[in-house]
Coordinates of N, CA and C in Angstrom, one line a residue:
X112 N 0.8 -1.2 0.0 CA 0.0 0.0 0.0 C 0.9 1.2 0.0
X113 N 0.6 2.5 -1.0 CA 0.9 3.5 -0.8 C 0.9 4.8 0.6
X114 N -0.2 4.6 0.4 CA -0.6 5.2 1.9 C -2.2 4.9 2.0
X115 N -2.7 4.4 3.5 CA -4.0 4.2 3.6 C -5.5 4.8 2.8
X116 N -4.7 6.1 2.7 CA -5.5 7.7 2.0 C -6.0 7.3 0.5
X117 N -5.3 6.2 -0.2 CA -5.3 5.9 -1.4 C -6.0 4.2 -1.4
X118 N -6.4 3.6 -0.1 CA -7.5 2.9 -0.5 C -8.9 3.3 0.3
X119 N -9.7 1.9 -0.1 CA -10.8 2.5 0.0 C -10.8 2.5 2.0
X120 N -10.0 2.2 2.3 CA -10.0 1.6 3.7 C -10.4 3.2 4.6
X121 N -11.2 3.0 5.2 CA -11.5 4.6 6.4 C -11.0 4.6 7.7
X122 N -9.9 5.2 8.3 CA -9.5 4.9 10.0 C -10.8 6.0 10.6
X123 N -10.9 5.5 11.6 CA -11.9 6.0 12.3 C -11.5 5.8 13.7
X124 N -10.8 7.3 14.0 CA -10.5 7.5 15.4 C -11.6 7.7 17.0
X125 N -11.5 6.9 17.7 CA -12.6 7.4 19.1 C -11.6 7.3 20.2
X126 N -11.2 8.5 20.8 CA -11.3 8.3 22.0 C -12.1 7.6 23.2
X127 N -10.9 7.0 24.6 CA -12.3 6.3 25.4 C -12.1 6.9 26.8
X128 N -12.7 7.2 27.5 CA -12.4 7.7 28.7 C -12.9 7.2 30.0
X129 N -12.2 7.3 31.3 CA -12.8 6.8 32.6 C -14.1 7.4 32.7
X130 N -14.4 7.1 33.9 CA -15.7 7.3 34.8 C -15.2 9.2 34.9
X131 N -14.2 9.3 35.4 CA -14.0 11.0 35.7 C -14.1 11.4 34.3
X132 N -14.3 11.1 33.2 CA -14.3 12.0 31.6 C -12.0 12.2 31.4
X133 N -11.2 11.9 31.8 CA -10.1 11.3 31.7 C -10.2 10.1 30.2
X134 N -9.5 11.0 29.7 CA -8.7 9.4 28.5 C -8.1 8.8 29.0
X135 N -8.1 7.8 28.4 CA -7.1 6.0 29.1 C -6.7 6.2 27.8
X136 N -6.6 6.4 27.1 CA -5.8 5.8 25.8 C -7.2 5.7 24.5
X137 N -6.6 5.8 22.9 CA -6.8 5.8 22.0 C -6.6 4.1 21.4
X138 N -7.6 4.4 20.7 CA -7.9 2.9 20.3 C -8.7 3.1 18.7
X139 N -7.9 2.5 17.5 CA -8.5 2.3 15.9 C -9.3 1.4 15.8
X140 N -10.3 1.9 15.0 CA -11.6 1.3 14.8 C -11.3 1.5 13.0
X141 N -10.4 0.1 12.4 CA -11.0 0.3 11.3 C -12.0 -0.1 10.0
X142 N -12.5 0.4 9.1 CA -13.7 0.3 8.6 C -13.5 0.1 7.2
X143 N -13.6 -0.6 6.8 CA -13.6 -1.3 5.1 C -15.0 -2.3 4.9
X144 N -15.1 -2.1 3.7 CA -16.6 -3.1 3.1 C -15.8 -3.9 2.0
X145 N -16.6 -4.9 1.7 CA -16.5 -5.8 0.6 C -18.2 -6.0 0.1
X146 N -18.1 -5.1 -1.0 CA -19.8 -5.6 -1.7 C -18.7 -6.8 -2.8
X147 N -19.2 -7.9 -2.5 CA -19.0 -9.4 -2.9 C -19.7 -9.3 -4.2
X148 N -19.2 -9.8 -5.3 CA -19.9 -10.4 -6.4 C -19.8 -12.0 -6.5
X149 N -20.4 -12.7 -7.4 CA -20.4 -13.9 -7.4 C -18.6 -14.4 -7.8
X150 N -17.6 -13.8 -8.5 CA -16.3 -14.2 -8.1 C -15.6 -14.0 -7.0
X151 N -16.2 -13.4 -6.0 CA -15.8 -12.2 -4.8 C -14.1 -11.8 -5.2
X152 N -14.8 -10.7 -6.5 CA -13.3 -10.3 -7.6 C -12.8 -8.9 -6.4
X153 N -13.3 -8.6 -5.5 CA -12.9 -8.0 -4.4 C -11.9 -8.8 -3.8
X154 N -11.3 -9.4 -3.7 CA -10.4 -10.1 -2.7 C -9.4 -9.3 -2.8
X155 N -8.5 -9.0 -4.0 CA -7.3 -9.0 -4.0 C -7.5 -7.4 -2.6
X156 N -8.6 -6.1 -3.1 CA -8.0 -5.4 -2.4 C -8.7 -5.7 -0.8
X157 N -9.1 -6.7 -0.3 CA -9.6 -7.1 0.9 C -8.2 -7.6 1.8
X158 N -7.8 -8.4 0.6 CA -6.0 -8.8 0.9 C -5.1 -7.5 1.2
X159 N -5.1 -6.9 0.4 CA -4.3 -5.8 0.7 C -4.5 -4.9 1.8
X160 N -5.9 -4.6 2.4 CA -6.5 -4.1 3.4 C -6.4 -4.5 4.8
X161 N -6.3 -6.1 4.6 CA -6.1 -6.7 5.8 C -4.7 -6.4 6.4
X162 N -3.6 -6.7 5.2 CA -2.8 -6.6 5.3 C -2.1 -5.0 6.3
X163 N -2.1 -4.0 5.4 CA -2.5 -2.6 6.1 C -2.7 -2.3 7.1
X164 N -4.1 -3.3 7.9 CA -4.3 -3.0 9.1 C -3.8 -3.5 10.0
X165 N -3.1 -4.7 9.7 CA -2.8 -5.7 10.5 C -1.0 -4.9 10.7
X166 N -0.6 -4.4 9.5 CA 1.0 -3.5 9.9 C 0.9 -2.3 10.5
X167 N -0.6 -1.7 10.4 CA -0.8 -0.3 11.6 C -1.5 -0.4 12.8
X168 N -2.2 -1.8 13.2 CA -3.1 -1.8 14.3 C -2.2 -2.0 15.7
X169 N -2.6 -1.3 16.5 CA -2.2 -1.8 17.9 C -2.7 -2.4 18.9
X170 N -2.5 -2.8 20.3 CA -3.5 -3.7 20.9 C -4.5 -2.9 21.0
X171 N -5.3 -3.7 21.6 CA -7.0 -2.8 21.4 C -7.9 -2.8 20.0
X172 N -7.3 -2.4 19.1 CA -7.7 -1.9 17.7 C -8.5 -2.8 17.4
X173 N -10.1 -2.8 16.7 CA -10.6 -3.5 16.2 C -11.1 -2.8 14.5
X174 N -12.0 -4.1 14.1 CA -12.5 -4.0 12.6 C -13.5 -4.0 12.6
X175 N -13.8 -3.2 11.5 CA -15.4 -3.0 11.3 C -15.5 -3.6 9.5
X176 N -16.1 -4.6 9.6 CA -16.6 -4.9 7.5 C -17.5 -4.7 7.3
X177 N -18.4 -4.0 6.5 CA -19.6 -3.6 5.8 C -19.4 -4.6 4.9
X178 N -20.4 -5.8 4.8 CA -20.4 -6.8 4.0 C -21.9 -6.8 3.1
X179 N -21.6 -6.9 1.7 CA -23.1 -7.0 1.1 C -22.2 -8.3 0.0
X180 N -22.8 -9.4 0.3 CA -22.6 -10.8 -1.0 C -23.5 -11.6 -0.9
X181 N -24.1 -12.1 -1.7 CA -25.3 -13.1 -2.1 C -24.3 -14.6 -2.7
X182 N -22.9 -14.0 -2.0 CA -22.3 -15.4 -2.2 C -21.8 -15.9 -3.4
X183 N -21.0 -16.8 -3.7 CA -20.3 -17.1 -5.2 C -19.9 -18.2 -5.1
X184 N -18.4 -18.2 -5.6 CA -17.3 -19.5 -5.8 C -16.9 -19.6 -4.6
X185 N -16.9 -21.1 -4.6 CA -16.5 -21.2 -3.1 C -14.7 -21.5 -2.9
X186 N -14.1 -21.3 -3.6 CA -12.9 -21.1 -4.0 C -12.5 -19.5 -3.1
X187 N -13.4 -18.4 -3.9 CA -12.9 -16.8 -3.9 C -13.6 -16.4 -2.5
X188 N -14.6 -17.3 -1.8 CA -15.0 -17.0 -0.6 C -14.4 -17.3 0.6
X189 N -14.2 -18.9 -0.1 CA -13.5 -19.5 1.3 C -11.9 -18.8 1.2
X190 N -11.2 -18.2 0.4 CA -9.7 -17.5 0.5 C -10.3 -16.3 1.1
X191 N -11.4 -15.1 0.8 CA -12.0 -14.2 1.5 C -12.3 -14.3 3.5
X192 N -13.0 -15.3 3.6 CA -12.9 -15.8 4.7 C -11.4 -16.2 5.3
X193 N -11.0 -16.6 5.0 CA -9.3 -17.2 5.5 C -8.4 -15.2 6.0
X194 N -8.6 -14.2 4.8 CA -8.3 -13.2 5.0 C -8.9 -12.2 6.4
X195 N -9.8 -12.9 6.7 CA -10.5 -12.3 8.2 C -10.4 -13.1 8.8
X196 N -9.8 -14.3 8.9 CA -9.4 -15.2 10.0 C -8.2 -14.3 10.4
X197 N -7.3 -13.9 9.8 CA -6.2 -13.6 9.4 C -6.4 -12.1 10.7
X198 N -7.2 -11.7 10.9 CA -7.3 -10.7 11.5 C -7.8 -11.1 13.1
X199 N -8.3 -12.3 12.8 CA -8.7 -13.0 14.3 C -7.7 -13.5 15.0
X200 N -7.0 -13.9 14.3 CA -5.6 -14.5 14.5 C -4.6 -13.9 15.4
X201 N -4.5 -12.3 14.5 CA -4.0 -11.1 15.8 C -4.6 -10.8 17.1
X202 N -5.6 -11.7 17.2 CA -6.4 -11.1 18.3 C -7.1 -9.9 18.7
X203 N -7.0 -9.3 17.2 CA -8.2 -8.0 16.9 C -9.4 -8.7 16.6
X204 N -10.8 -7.8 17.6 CA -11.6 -8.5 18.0 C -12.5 -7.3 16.3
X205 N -13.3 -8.1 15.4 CA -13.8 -8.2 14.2 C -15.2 -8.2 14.4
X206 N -16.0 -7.0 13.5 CA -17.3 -6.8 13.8 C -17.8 -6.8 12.3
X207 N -18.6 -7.7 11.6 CA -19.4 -7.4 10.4 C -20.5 -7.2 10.8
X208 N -20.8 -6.4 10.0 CA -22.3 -5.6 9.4 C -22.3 -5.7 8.2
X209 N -24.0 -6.1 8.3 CA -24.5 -6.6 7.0 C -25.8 -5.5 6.7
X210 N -25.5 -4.9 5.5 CA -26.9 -4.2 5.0 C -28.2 -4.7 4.5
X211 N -27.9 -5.7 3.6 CA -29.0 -6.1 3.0 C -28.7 -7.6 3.0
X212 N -27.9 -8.8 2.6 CA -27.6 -10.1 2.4 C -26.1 -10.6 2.7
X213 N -25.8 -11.5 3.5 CA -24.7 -12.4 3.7 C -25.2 -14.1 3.5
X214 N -25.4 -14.4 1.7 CA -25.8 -15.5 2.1 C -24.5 -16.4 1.8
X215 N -24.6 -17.8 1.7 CA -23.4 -18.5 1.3 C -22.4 -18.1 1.6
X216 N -21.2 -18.0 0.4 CA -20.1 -17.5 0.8 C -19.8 -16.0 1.6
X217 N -20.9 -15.5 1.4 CA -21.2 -13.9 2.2 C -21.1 -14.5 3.7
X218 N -22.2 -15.2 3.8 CA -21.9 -16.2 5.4 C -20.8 -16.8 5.4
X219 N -20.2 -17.3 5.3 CA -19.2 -17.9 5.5 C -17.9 -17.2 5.7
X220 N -18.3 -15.6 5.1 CA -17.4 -14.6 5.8 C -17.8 -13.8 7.2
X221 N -19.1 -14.2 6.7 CA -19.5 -13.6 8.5 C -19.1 -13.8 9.7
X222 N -19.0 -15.7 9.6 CA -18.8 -17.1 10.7 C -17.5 -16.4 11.4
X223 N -16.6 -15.7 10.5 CA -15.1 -15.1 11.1 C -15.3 -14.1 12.3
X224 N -16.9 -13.7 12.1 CA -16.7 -12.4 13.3 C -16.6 -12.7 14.5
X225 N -16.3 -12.0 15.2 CA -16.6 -11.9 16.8 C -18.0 -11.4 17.2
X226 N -18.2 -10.8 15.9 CA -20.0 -10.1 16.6 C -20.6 -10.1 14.8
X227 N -21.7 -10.4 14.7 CA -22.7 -10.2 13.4 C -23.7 -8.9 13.7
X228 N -23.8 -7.8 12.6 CA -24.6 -6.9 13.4 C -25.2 -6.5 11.9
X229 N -26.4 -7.0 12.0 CA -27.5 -6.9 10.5 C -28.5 -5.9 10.7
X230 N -29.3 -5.5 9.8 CA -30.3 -4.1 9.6 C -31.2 -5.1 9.9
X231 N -32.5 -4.8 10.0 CA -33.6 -5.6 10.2 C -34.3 -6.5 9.3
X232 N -33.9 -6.2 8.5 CA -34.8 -7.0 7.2 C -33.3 -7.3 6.6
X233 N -32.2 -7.5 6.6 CA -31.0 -8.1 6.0 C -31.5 -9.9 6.5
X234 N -31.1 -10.6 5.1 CA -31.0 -11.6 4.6 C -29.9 -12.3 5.4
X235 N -29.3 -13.1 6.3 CA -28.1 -14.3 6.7 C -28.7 -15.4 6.3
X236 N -27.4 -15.9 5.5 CA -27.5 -17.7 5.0 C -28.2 -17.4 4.1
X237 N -28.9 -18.6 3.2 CA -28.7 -19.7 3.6 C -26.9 -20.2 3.2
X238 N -26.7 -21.4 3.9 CA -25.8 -22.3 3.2 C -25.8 -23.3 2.0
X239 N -25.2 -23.6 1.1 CA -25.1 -24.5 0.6 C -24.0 -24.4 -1.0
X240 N -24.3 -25.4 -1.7 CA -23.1 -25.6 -2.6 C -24.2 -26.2 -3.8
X241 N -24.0 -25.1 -5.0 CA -24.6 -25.6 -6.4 C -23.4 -25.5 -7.0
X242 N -23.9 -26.2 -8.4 CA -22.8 -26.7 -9.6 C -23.8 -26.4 -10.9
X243 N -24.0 -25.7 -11.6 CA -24.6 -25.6 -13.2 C -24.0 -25.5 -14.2
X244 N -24.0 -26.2 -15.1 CA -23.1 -26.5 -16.3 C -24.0 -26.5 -17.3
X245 N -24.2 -25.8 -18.4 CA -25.5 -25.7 -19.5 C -24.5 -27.3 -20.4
X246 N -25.8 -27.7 -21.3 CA -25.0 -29.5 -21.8 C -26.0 -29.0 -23.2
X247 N -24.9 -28.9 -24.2 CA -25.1 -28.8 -25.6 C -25.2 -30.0 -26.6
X248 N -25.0 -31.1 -26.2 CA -24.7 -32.2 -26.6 C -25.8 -32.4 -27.4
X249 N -26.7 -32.3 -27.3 CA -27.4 -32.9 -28.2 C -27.7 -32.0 -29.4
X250 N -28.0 -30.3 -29.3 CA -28.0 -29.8 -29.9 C -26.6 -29.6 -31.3
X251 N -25.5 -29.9 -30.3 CA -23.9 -30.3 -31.8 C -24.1 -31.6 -31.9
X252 N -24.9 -32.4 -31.6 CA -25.1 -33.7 -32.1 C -25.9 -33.6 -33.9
X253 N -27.1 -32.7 -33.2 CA -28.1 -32.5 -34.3 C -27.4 -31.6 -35.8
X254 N -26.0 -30.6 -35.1 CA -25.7 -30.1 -36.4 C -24.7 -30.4 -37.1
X255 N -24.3 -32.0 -36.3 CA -23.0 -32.9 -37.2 C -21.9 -32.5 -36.8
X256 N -22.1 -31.8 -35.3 CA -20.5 -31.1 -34.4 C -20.6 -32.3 -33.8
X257 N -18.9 -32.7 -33.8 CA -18.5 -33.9 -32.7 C -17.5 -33.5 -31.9
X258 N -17.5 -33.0 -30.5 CA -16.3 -32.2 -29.7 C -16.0 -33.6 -29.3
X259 N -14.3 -33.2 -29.3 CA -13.4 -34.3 -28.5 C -13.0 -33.7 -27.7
X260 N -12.6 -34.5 -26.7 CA -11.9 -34.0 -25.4 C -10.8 -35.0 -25.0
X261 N -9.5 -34.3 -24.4 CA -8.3 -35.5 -24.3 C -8.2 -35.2 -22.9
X262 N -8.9 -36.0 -22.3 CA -7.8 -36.0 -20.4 C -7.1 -37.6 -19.8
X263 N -6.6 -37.6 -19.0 CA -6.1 -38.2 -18.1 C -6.3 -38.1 -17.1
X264 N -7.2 -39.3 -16.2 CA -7.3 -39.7 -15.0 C -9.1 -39.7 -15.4
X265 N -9.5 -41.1 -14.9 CA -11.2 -41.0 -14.9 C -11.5 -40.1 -14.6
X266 N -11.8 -39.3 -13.5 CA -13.0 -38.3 -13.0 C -12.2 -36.3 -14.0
X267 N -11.5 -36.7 -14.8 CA -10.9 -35.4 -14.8 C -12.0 -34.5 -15.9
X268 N -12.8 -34.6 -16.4 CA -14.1 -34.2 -16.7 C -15.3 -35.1 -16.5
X269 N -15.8 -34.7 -16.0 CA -17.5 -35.1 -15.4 C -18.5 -34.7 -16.4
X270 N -19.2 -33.6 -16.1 CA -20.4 -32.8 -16.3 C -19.2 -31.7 -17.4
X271 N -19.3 -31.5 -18.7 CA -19.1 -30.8 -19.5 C -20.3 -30.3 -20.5
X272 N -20.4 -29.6 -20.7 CA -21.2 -28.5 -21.8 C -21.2 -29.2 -23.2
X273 N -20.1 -29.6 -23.4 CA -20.2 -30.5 -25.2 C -20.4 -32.0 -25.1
X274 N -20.2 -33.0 -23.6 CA -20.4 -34.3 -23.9 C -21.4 -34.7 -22.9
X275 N -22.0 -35.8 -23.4 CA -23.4 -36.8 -23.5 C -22.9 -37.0 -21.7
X276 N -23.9 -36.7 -20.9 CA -23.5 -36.8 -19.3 C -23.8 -38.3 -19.0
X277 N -23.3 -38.8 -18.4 CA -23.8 -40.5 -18.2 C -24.0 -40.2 -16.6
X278 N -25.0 -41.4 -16.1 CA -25.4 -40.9 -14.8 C -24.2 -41.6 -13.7
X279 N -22.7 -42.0 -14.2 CA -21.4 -42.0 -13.3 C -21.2 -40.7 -13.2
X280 N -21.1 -40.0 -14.1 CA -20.6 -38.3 -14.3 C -21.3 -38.0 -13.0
X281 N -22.8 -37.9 -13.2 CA -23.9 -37.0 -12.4 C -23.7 -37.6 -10.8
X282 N -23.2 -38.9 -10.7 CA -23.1 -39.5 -9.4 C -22.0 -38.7 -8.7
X283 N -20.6 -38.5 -9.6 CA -19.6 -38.3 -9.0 C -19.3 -36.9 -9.2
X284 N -20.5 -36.2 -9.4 CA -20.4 -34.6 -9.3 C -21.1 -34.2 -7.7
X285 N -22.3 -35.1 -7.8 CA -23.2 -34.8 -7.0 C -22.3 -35.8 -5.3
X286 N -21.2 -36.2 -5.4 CA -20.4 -36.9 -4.6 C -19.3 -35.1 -4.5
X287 N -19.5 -34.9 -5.4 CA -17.7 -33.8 -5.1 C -18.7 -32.7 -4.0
X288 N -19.9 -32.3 -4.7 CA -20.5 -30.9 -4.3 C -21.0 -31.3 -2.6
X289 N -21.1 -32.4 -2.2 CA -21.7 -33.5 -1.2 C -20.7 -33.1 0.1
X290 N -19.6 -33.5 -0.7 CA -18.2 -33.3 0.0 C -17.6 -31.5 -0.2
X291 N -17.8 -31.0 -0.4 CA -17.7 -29.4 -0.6 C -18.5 -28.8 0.4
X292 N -19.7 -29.4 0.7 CA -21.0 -28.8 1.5 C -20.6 -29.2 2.8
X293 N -20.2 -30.7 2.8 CA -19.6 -31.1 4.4 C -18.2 -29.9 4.9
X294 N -17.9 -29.3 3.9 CA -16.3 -28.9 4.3 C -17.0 -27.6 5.0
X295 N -18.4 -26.9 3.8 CA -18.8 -25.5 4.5 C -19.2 -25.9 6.2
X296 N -19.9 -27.1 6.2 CA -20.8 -27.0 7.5 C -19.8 -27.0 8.4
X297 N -18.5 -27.4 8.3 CA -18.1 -27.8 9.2 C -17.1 -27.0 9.6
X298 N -17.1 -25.4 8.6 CA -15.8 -24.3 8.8 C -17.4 -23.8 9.9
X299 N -18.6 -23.2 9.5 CA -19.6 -22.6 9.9 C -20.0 -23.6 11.1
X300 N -19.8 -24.7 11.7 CA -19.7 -25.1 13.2 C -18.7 -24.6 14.0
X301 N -17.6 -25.1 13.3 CA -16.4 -25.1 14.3 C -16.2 -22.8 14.2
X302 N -17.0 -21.9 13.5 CA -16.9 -20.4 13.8 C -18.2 -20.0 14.9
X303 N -19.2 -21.3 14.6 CA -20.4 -20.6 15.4 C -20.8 -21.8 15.9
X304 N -20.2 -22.7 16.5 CA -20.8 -24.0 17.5 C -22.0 -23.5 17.9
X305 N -22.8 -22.1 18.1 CA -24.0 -22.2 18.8 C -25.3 -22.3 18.0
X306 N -24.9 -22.3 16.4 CA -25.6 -22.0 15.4 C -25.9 -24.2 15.3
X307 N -27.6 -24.5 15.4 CA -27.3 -25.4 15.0 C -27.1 -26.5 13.4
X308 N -26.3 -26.6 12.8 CA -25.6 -27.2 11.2 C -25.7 -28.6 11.2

């Protein structure tokens, strides 16, 4: 980072004081959002942001995330997530706020906080894991297109868009996404054991 001034990141100073109106000390509150798209193509500067705060925070210092995602690839979420662990880690204590939706991988960035703090009618969850793949096969069948495909190792295409899906494919897709789903339930227990999954 250049200088904080040049991302989107906001410090936000509060003084805190005793019982006599006396300061005890100064403490950063800082404040960054991620509106998530379905690649959550926000990471890289969520990375850099973490980063930043984690080389200027001091003890005390906590985070604020303004989160809006309806969730994505569970690849660019679950690395999203990992980057707010990253801040739990320091033992800077992490507050998202949600305006309108945290579902899926939006949730699953949530699970990192220390506190969840939603508008009233904001959307949390659901969980889960889809796979859609549009299947042309029959239509380049009908216009005398014959796609080849060269791999190595059985399962290294399944469910593709140009070939005839046999229901091994659809077994051992619906086996990967199965096992992808067990992996979310079980980041979203082991962040909110009180939530029941």
């Amino acid at each position: 980072l250049k200088t904080l001034k040049e991302r989107p990141l906001a410090t936000v100073l509060s003084s805190f004081h005793d019982n006599n109106g006396e300061t005890i000390g100064r403490k950063n509150l800082y404040v960054t959002r991620f509106p998530g798209d379905v690649n959550a193509s926000q990471l890289n500067e969520l990375r850099e942001e973490v980063t930043g705060i984690l080389r200027s925070a001091q003890q005390g210092d906590e985070v604020l995330l303004v989160l809006q995602s309806g969730g994505g690839t569970v690849t660019g979420y679950g690395l999203a997530a990992a980057q707010l662990m990253r801040i739990r880690a320091k033992n800077m204590k992490l507050t998202v706020c949600v305006e309108q939706v945290a579902a899926s991988g939006g949730y699953m960035m949530c699970c990192t906080a220390d506190r969840i703090v939603a508008s009233p009618f904001a959307v949390l969850g659901s969980i889960g894991v889809i796979s859609e793949v549009p299947n042309a096969y029959e239509r380049l069948k009908k216009e005398g297109i014959e796609f080849q495909t060269v791999t190595a190792g059985k399962y290294k295409r399944t469910v593709t868009p140009t070939k005839k899906i046999t229901k091994e494919d659809l077994k051992k897709s619906e086996e990967d996404i199965g096992e992808i789903f067990d992996l979310f339930k079980g980041f979203v227990a082991g962040q909110r054991p009180q939530v029941g999954i």
